[in-house]
């Protein structure tokens, strides 16, 4: 279905890859991009469960926009947690809007106008992060948002 604001549709593979990440925990991250005709969002790259944050960062181009979802596993101190360390495992799914300052203005506009509509297609993201340079998108920043 096309986004009413930008006219950009979302391919079924986008929703399927997200559901595999969210429900099946088959992926660590999924990166999405506009197709060459800028008519729909498609899957660009997928990182397996063994992929790390650095793999996601490397998958984001320095000169073009992308959307991404990232499944962050972390632990929190919990008095009811089993085990001697008192840590309880947690997971949060981030929706990331990547819009580097060096991207073309048209690309930034299309991604910005399609952002909310695309995010609605990915039911289950928990935390939104917008970044324009690598310093705004680090593992420490994600962990700060998660806890």
CSV table of C-alpha atoms in Angstrom, one decimal:
chain,number,residue,atom,x,y,z
A,1,UNK,CA,0.0,0.0,0.0
A,2,UNK,CA,1.3,3.5,-0.9
A,3,UNK,CA,2.0,6.0,1.8
A,4,UNK,CA,-0.5,8.8,1.4
A,5,UNK,CA,2.0,11.6,2.1
A,6,UNK,CA,4.9,10.4,-0.1
A,7,UNK,CA,3.3,7.9,-2.5
A,8,UNK,CA,5.9,5.3,-1.5
A,9,UNK,CA,4.7,1.7,-1.1
A,10,UNK,CA,6.1,-0.9,1.2
A,11,UNK,CA,7.0,-4.3,-0.3
A,12,UNK,CA,5.8,-7.5,1.5
A,13,UNK,CA,9.4,-8.6,1.9
A,14,UNK,CA,9.9,-5.6,4.3
A,15,UNK,CA,7.2,-6.7,6.6
A,16,UNK,CA,8.2,-10.4,6.4
A,17,UNK,CA,11.8,-9.7,7.3
A,18,UNK,CA,10.7,-7.6,10.2
A,19,UNK,CA,8.4,-10.3,11.5
A,20,UNK,CA,11.3,-12.8,11.2
A,21,UNK,CA,13.3,-10.5,13.4
A,22,UNK,CA,10.6,-9.7,15.9
A,23,UNK,CA,8.8,-13.0,16.3
A,24,UNK,CA,11.2,-15.5,15.0
A,25,UNK,CA,14.4,-13.8,16.2
A,26,UNK,CA,16.0,-14.9,12.9
A,27,UNK,CA,17.9,-11.6,12.3
A,28,UNK,CA,19.8,-9.1,14.4
A,29,UNK,CA,19.0,-6.2,12.0
A,30,UNK,CA,17.3,-5.4,8.7
A,31,UNK,CA,18.2,-2.3,6.6
A,32,UNK,CA,15.6,-0.9,4.2
A,33,UNK,CA,16.0,1.4,1.2
A,34,UNK,CA,13.9,3.0,-1.5
A,35,UNK,CA,14.0,1.1,-4.8
A,36,UNK,CA,15.7,2.8,-7.7
A,37,UNK,CA,12.5,4.3,-9.0
A,38,UNK,CA,11.6,5.6,-5.5
A,39,UNK,CA,8.2,3.9,-5.6
A,40,UNK,CA,8.6,1.5,-2.7
A,41,UNK,CA,10.6,0.5,0.3
A,42,UNK,CA,12.6,-2.8,-0.1
A,43,UNK,CA,15.0,-4.8,2.0
A,44,UNK,CA,18.6,-3.7,1.4
A,45,UNK,CA,20.6,-5.9,3.9
A,46,UNK,CA,19.9,-8.4,6.6
A,47,UNK,CA,22.2,-9.3,9.5
A,48,UNK,CA,21.9,-12.7,11.0
A,49,UNK,CA,21.6,-13.3,14.8
A,50,UNK,CA,25.4,-13.5,15.1
A,51,UNK,CA,25.8,-10.0,13.6
A,52,UNK,CA,26.8,-7.2,15.9
A,53,UNK,CA,26.1,-3.5,16.0
A,54,UNK,CA,29.3,-2.8,14.0
A,55,UNK,CA,27.8,-4.8,11.1
A,56,UNK,CA,24.7,-2.6,11.2
A,57,UNK,CA,26.8,0.5,11.2
A,58,UNK,CA,28.8,-0.8,8.2
A,59,UNK,CA,25.6,-1.5,6.3
A,60,UNK,CA,24.5,2.2,6.5
A,61,UNK,CA,25.9,4.2,3.6
A,62,UNK,CA,27.7,7.5,4.3
A,63,UNK,CA,25.9,9.3,1.5
A,64,UNK,CA,22.3,8.0,1.4
A,65,UNK,CA,19.4,7.6,3.7
A,66,UNK,CA,18.1,4.3,5.0
A,67,UNK,CA,15.6,2.9,7.5
A,68,UNK,CA,16.8,0.1,9.8
A,69,UNK,CA,15.5,-2.1,12.6
A,70,UNK,CA,17.9,-3.4,15.2
A,71,UNK,CA,17.2,-6.0,17.9
A,72,UNK,CA,19.3,-5.1,20.9
A,73,UNK,CA,19.9,-7.7,23.6
A,74,UNK,CA,21.0,-6.4,27.0
A,75,UNK,CA,20.7,-7.2,30.7
A,76,UNK,CA,19.4,-5.2,33.6
A,77,UNK,CA,20.0,-5.6,37.3
A,78,UNK,CA,17.0,-7.4,38.8
A,79,UNK,CA,16.6,-8.7,42.3
A,80,UNK,CA,14.3,-11.4,41.1
A,81,UNK,CA,16.7,-12.6,38.4
A,82,UNK,CA,17.9,-16.1,38.6
A,83,UNK,CA,21.6,-16.6,38.9
A,84,UNK,CA,24.3,-15.2,41.0
A,85,UNK,CA,24.9,-12.1,38.9
A,86,UNK,CA,21.4,-10.7,39.5
A,87,UNK,CA,21.1,-9.7,35.8
A,88,UNK,CA,17.9,-10.3,33.8
A,89,UNK,CA,18.0,-10.5,30.0
A,90,UNK,CA,16.0,-8.0,28.0
A,91,UNK,CA,15.5,-7.1,24.3
A,92,UNK,CA,14.3,-3.9,22.6
A,93,UNK,CA,13.6,-3.4,18.9
A,94,UNK,CA,14.8,0.0,17.5
A,95,UNK,CA,13.5,1.8,14.5
A,96,UNK,CA,16.4,3.8,13.0
A,97,UNK,CA,16.0,6.7,10.6
A,98,UNK,CA,19.4,7.2,9.0
A,99,UNK,CA,19.7,10.5,7.1
A,100,UNK,CA,23.4,11.5,6.8
A,101,UNK,CA,24.1,15.2,6.2
A,102,UNK,CA,25.9,14.3,2.9
A,103,UNK,CA,22.7,12.6,1.4
A,104,UNK,CA,20.9,14.4,-1.4
A,105,UNK,CA,18.1,16.7,-0.4
A,106,UNK,CA,15.5,14.8,-2.4
A,107,UNK,CA,16.5,11.6,-0.7
A,108,UNK,CA,16.2,13.2,2.7
A,109,UNK,CA,12.7,14.6,1.8
A,110,UNK,CA,11.4,11.3,0.5
A,111,UNK,CA,12.6,9.3,3.5
A,112,UNK,CA,11.3,11.9,6.0
A,113,UNK,CA,7.9,12.0,4.4
A,114,UNK,CA,7.6,8.2,4.3
A,115,UNK,CA,9.0,7.6,7.8
A,116,UNK,CA,5.8,7.4,9.8
A,117,UNK,CA,3.9,5.4,7.2
A,118,UNK,CA,6.7,2.9,6.9
A,119,UNK,CA,7.0,2.6,10.7
A,120,UNK,CA,3.3,1.8,11.0
A,121,UNK,CA,3.9,-1.2,8.7
A,122,UNK,CA,6.5,-2.6,11.1
A,123,UNK,CA,4.2,-3.2,14.1
A,124,UNK,CA,6.3,-3.9,17.1
A,125,UNK,CA,9.2,-1.4,17.0
A,126,UNK,CA,9.7,0.0,20.5
A,127,UNK,CA,12.2,2.9,20.3
A,128,UNK,CA,12.8,5.4,17.6
A,129,UNK,CA,16.3,6.8,16.8
A,130,UNK,CA,17.1,9.4,14.2
A,131,UNK,CA,20.7,9.9,13.2
A,132,UNK,CA,22.6,12.1,10.7
A,133,UNK,CA,26.1,11.0,11.4
A,134,UNK,CA,27.9,7.9,13.0
A,135,UNK,CA,28.4,9.8,16.3
A,136,UNK,CA,24.6,9.9,16.8
A,137,UNK,CA,24.2,6.2,16.3
A,138,UNK,CA,26.4,4.1,18.6
A,139,UNK,CA,25.8,1.0,20.7
A,140,UNK,CA,26.1,3.1,23.8
A,141,UNK,CA,23.4,5.5,22.6
A,142,UNK,CA,21.1,2.6,21.9
A,143,UNK,CA,21.8,1.1,25.3
A,144,UNK,CA,21.0,4.5,27.0
A,145,UNK,CA,17.6,4.6,25.2
A,146,UNK,CA,16.9,1.0,26.2
A,147,UNK,CA,17.4,1.3,29.9
